[in-house]
Short mmCIF file of C-alpha atoms in Angstrom, two decimals:
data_model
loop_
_atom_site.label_atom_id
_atom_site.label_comp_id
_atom_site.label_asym_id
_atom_site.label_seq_id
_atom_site.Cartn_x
_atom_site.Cartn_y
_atom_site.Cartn_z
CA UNK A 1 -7.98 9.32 -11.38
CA UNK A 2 -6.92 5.59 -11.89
CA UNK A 3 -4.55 3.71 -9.66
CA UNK A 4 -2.90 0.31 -10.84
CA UNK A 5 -1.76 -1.87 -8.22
CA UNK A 6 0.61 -4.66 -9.68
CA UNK A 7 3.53 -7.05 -8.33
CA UNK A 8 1.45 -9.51 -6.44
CA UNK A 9 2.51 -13.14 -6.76
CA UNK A 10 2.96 -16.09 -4.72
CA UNK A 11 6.45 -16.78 -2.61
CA UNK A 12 7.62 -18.96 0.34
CA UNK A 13 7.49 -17.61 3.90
CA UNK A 14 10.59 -15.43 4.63
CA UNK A 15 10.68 -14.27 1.30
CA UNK A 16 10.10 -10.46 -0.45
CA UNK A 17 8.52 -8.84 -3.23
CA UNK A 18 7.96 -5.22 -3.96
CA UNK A 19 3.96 -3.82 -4.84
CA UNK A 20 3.74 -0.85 -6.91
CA UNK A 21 1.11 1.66 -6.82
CA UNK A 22 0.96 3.73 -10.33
CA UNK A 23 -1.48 6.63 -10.20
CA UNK A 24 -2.65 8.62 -13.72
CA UNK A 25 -4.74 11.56 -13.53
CA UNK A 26 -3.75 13.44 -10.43
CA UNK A 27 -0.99 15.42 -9.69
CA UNK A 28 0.48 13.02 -7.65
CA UNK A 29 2.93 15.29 -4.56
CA UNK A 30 -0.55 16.47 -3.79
CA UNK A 31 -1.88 13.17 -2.28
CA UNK A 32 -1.14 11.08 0.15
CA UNK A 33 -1.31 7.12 -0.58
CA UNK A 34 -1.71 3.99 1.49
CA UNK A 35 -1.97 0.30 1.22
CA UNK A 36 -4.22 -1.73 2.89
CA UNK A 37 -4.83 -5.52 2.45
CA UNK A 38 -7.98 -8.09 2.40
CA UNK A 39 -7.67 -11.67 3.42
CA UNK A 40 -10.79 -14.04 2.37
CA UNK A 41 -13.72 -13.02 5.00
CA UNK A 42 -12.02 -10.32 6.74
CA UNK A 43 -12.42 -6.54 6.22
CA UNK A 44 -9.96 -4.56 4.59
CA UNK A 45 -7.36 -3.40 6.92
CA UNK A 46 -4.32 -0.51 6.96
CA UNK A 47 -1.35 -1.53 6.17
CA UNK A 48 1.28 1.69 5.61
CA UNK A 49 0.81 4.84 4.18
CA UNK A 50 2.92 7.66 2.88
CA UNK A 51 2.55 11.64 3.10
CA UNK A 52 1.92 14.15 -0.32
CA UNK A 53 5.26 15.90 -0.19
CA UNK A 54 7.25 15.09 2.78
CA UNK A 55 8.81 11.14 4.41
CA UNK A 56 6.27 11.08 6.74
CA UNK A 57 5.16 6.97 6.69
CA UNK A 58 3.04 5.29 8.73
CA UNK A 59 2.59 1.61 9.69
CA UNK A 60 0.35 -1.18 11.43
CA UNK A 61 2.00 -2.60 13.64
CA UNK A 62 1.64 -6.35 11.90
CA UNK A 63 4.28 -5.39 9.31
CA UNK A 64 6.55 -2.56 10.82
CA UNK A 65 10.02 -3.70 10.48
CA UNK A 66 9.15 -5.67 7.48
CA UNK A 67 7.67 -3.67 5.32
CA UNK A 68 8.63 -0.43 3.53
CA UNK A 69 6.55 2.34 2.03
CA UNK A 70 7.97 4.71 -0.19
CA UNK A 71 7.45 7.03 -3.22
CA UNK A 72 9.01 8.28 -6.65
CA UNK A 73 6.99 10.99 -7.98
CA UNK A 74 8.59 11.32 -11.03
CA UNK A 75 7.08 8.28 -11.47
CA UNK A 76 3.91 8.91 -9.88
CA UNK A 77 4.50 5.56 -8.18
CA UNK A 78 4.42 4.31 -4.40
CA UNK A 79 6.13 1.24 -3.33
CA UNK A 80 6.04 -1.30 -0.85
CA UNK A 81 8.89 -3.43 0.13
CA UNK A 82 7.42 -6.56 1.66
CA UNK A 83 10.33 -8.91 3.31
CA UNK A 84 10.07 -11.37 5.83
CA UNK A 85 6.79 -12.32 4.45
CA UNK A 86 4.80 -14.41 6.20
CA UNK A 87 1.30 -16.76 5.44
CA UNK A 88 -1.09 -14.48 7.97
CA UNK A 89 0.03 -11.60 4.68
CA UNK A 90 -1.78 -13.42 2.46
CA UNK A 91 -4.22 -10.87 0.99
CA UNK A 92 -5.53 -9.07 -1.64
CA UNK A 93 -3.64 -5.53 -1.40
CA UNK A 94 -5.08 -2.15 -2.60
CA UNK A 95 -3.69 0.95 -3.13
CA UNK A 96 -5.71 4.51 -2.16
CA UNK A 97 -5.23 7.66 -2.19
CA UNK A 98 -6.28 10.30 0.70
CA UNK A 99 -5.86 14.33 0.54
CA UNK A 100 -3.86 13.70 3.76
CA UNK A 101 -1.71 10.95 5.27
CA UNK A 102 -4.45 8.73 7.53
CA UNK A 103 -4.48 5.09 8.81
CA UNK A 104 -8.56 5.26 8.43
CA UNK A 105 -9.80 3.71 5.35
CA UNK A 106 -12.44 5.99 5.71
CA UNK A 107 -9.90 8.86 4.22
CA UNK A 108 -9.01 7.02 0.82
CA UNK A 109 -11.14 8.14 -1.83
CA UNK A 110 -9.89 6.67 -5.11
CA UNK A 111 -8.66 2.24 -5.29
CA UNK A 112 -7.15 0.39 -7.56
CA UNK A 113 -7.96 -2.52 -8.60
CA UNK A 114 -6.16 -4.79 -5.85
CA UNK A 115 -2.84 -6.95 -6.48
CA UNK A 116 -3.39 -10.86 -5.10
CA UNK A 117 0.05 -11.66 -2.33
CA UNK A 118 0.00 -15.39 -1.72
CA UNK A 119 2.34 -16.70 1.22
CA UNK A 120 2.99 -20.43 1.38
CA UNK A 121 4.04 -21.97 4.53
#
């Protein structure tokens, strides 16, 4: 199983971009996939996540409202819709993928690689 994170960049504070999460090796409705992020010195932390086969999402409570999870497994691709960005979402965000829907890092078996989101002030 590989997982490519991509769609990182730098933008101002208030602004959006959209992470995508593209999976290759796995039949993708049967796994569940989250996001999680890692600023410099801290530990990785949840972000949102996304059920195998149903719209079940989940959230921390830092982005909800502003963010967006979501899935197209045609594509075997998850999304996430980051607007109203701000500087403390600067981080390094990962992709993962966990036989269930979990907010516990401890759950996500397989990364990518990590996609760098710089927020300027």
């Amino acid at each position: 199983v590989q997982l490519q994170a991509s769609g990182g960049g730098l933008v101002q504070a208030g602004g959006s971009l959209r992470l995508s999460c593209s999976a290759s090796g796995q039949p993708f409705p049967r796994v569940a996939v989250g996001w999680f992020r890692q600023a410099p010195g801290k530990e990785r932390e949840f972000v949102a996540a996304i059920a195998r086969s149903d719209d079940r999402t989940y959230y921390a409570d830092s982005v909800k409202g502003r963010f967006t999870i979501s899935r197209e497994n045609s594509k075997k691709t998850v999304y996430l819709q980051m607007n109203g960005l701000k500087p403390e979402d600067t981080a390094v965000y990962y992709c993962g993928m966990s036989p269930f829907i979990s907010m516990s890092i401890l759950t996500y078996n397989y990364w990518g690689q990590g996609t760098l989101v710089t927020v300027s002030s």
